[in-house]
PDB file of C-alpha atoms in Angstrom:
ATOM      1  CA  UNK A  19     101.259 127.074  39.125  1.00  0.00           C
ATOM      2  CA  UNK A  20      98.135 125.192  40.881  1.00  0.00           C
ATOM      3  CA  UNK A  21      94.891 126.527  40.368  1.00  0.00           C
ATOM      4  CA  UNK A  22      93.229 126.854  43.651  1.00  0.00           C
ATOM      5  CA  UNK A  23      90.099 125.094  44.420  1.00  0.00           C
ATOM      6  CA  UNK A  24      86.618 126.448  45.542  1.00  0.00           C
ATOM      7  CA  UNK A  25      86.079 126.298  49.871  1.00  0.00           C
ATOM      8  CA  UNK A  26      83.602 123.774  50.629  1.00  0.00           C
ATOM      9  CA  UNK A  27      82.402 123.607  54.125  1.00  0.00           C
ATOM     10  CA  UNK A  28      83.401 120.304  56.089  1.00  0.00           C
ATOM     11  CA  UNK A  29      80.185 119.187  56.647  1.00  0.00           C
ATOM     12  CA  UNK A  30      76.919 119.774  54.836  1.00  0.00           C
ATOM     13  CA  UNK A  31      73.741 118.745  54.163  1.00  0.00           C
ATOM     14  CA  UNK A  32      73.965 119.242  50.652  1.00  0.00           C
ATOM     15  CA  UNK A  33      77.243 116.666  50.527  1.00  0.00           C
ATOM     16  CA  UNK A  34      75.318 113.833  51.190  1.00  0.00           C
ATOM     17  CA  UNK A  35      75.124 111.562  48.081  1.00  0.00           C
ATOM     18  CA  UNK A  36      72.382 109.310  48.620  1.00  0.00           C
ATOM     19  CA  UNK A  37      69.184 109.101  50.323  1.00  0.00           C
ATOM     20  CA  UNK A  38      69.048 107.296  53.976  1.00  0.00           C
ATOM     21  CA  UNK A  39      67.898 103.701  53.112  1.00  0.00           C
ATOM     22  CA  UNK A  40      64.125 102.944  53.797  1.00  0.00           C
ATOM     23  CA  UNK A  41      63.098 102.185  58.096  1.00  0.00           C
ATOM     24  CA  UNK A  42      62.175  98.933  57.386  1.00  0.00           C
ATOM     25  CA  UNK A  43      60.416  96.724  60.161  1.00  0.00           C
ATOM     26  CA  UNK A  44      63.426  94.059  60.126  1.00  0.00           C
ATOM     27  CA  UNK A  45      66.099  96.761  60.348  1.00  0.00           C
ATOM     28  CA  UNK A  46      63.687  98.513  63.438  1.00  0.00           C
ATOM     29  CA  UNK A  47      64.153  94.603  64.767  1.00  0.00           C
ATOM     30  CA  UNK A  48      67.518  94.297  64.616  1.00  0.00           C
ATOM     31  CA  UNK A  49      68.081  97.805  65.861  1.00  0.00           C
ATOM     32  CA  UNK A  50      66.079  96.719  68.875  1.00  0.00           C
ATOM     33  CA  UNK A  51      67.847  93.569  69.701  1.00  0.00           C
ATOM     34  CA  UNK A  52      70.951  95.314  69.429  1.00  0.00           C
ATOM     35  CA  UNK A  53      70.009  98.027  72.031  1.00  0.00           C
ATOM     36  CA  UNK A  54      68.429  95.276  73.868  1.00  0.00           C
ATOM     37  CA  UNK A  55      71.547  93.085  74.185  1.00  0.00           C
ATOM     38  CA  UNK A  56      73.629  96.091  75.262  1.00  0.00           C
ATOM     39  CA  UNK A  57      70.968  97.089  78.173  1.00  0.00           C
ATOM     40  CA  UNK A  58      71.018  93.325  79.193  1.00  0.00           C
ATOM     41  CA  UNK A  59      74.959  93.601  79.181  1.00  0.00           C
ATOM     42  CA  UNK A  60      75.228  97.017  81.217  1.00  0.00           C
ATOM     43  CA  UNK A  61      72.658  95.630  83.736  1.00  0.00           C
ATOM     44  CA  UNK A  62      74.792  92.810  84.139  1.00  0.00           C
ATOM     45  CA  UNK A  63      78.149  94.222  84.399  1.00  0.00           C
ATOM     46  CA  UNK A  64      76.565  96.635  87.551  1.00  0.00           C
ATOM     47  CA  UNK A  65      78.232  95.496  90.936  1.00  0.00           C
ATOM     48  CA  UNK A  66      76.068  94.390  93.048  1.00  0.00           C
ATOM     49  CA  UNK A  67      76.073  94.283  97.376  1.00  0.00           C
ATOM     50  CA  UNK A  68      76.575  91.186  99.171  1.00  0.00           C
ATOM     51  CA  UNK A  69      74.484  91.952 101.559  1.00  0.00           C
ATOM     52  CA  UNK A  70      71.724  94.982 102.168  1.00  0.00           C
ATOM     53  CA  UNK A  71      70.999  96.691 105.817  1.00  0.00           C
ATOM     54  CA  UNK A  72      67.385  97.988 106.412  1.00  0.00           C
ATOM     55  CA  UNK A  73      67.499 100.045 109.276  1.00  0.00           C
ATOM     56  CA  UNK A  74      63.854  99.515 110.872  1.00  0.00           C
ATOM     57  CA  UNK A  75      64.544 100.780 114.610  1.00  0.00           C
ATOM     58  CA  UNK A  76      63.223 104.037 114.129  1.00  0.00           C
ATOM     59  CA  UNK A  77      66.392 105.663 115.200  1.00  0.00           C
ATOM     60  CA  UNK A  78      69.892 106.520 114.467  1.00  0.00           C
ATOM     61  CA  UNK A  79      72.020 103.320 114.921  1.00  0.00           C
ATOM     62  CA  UNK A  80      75.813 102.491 114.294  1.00  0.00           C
ATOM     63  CA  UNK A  81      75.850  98.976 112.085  1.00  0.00           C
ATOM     64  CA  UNK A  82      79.318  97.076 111.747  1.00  0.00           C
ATOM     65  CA  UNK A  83      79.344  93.792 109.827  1.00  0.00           C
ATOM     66  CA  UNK A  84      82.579  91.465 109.858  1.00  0.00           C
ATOM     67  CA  UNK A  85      82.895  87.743 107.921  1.00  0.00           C
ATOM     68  CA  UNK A  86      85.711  86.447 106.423  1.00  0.00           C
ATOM     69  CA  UNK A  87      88.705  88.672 107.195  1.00  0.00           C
ATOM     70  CA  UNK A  88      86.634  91.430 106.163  1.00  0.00           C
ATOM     71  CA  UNK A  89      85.166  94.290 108.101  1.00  0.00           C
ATOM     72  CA  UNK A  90      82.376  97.289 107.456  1.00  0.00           C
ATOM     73  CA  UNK A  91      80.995  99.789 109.329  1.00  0.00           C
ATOM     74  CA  UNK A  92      78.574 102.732 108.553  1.00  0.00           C
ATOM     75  CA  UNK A  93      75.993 104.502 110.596  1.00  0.00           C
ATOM     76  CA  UNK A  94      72.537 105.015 109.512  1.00  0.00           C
ATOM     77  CA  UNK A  95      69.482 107.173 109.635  1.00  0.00           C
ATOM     78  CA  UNK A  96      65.770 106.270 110.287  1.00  0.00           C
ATOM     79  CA  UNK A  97      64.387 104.047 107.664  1.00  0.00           C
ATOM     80  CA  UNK A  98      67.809 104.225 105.335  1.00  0.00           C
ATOM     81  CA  UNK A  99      69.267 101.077 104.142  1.00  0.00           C
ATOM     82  CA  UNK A 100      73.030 100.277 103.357  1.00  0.00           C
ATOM     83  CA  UNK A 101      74.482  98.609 100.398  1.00  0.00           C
ATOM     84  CA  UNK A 102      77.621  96.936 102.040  1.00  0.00           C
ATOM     85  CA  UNK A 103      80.072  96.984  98.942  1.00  0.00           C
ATOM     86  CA  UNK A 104      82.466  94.730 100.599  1.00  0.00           C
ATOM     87  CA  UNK A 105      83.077  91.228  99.250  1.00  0.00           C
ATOM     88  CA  UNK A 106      82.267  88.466 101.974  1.00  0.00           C
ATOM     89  CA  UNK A 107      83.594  85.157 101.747  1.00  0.00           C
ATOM     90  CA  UNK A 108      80.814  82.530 102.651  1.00  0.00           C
ATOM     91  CA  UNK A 109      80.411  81.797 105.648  1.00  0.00           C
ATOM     92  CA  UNK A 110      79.422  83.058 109.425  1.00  0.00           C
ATOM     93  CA  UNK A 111      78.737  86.974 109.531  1.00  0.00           C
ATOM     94  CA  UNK A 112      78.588  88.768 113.033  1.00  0.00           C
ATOM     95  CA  UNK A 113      76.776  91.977 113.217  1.00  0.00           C
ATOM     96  CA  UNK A 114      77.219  94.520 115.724  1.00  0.00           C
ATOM     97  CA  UNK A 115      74.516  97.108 116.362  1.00  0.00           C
ATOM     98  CA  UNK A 116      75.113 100.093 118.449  1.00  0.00           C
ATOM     99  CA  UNK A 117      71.849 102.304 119.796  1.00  0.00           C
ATOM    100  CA  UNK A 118      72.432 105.458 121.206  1.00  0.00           C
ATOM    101  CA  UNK A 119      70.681 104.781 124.376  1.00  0.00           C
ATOM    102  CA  UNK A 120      71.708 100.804 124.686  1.00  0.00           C
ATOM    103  CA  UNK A 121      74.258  98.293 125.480  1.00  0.00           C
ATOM    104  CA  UNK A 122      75.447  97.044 121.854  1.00  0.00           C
ATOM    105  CA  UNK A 123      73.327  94.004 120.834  1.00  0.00           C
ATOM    106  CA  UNK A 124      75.705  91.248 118.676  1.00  0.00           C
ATOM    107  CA  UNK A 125      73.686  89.189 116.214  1.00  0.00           C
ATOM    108  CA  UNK A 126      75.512  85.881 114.006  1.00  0.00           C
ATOM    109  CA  UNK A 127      74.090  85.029 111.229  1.00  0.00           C
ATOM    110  CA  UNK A 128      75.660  80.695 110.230  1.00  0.00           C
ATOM    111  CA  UNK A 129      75.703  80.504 106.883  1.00  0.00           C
ATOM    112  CA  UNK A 130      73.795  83.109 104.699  1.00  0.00           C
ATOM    113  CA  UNK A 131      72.896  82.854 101.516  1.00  0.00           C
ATOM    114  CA  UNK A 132      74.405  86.085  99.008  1.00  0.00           C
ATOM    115  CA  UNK A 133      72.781  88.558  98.328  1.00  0.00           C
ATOM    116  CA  UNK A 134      71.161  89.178 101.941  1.00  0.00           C
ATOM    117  CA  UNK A 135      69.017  91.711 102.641  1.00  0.00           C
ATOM    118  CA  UNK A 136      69.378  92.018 106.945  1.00  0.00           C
ATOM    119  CA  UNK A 137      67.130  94.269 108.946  1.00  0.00           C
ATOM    120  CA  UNK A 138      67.563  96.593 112.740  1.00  0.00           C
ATOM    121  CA  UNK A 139      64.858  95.951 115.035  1.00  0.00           C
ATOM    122  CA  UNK A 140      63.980  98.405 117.608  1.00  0.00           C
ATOM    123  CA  UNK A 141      65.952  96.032 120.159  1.00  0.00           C
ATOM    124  CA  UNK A 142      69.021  96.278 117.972  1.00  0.00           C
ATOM    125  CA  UNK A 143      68.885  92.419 116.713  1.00  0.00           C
ATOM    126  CA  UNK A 144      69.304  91.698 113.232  1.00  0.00           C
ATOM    127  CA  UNK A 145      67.044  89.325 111.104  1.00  0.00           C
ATOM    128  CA  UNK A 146      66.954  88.612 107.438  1.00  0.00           C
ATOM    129  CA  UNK A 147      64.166  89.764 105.188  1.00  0.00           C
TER     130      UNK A 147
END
């Protein structure tokens, strides 16, 4: 026959065996370049917009952007802005504005530079910031 051993809870604090080792100012350091390397890498990895709409008309407008083979529309509030998550190839982008109480105003923008940050006048035209 087996003799049956004492129960012993799973975890406690009295099964620790040693003491924690001392905080030492070049274990603090490397502790703080390791969280700082893995903030730098999540800030990295974050997708970012192509391109940023700043609606400035001060009112309600209907923004579609197309440029290479690729199309987005989305309409916006007074004073909200619109992180286009759609990938852009380089090159020409057309944007088409749409105001409730005017003819649609087109605006071409040649060759911007990515990330652009574009913004509504009150006539509907678009113009980098």
């Amino acid at each position: 026959m087996t003799e049956s051993r004492p129960r012993s809870p799973l975890f406690s604090l009295g099964a620790r065996s040693g003491k924690r080792p001392p905080a030492t100012p070049a274990r603090l350091a490397v502790g703080a370049a390791l969280f700082g390397l893995c903030a730098l890498g999540a800030w990295l990895t974050i997708p970012r917009p192509d391109v940023r709409v700043m609606n400035a008309s001060g009112q309600s407008v209907t923004v579609t952007v197309r440029g290479g083979g690729a199309e987005a529309t989305q309409t916006l509030g007074v004073d909200r802005v619109w992180a286009v998550n759609q990938a852009f190839a380089p090159g020409p982008l057309d944007f088409q504005v749409r105001l409730p109480d005017r003819p649609e105003v087109r605006t071409a923008l040649a060759a911007p530079p990515f990330p652009l940050r574009v913004a509504v006048d009150p006539d509907g035209h678009v113009a980098p910031r």
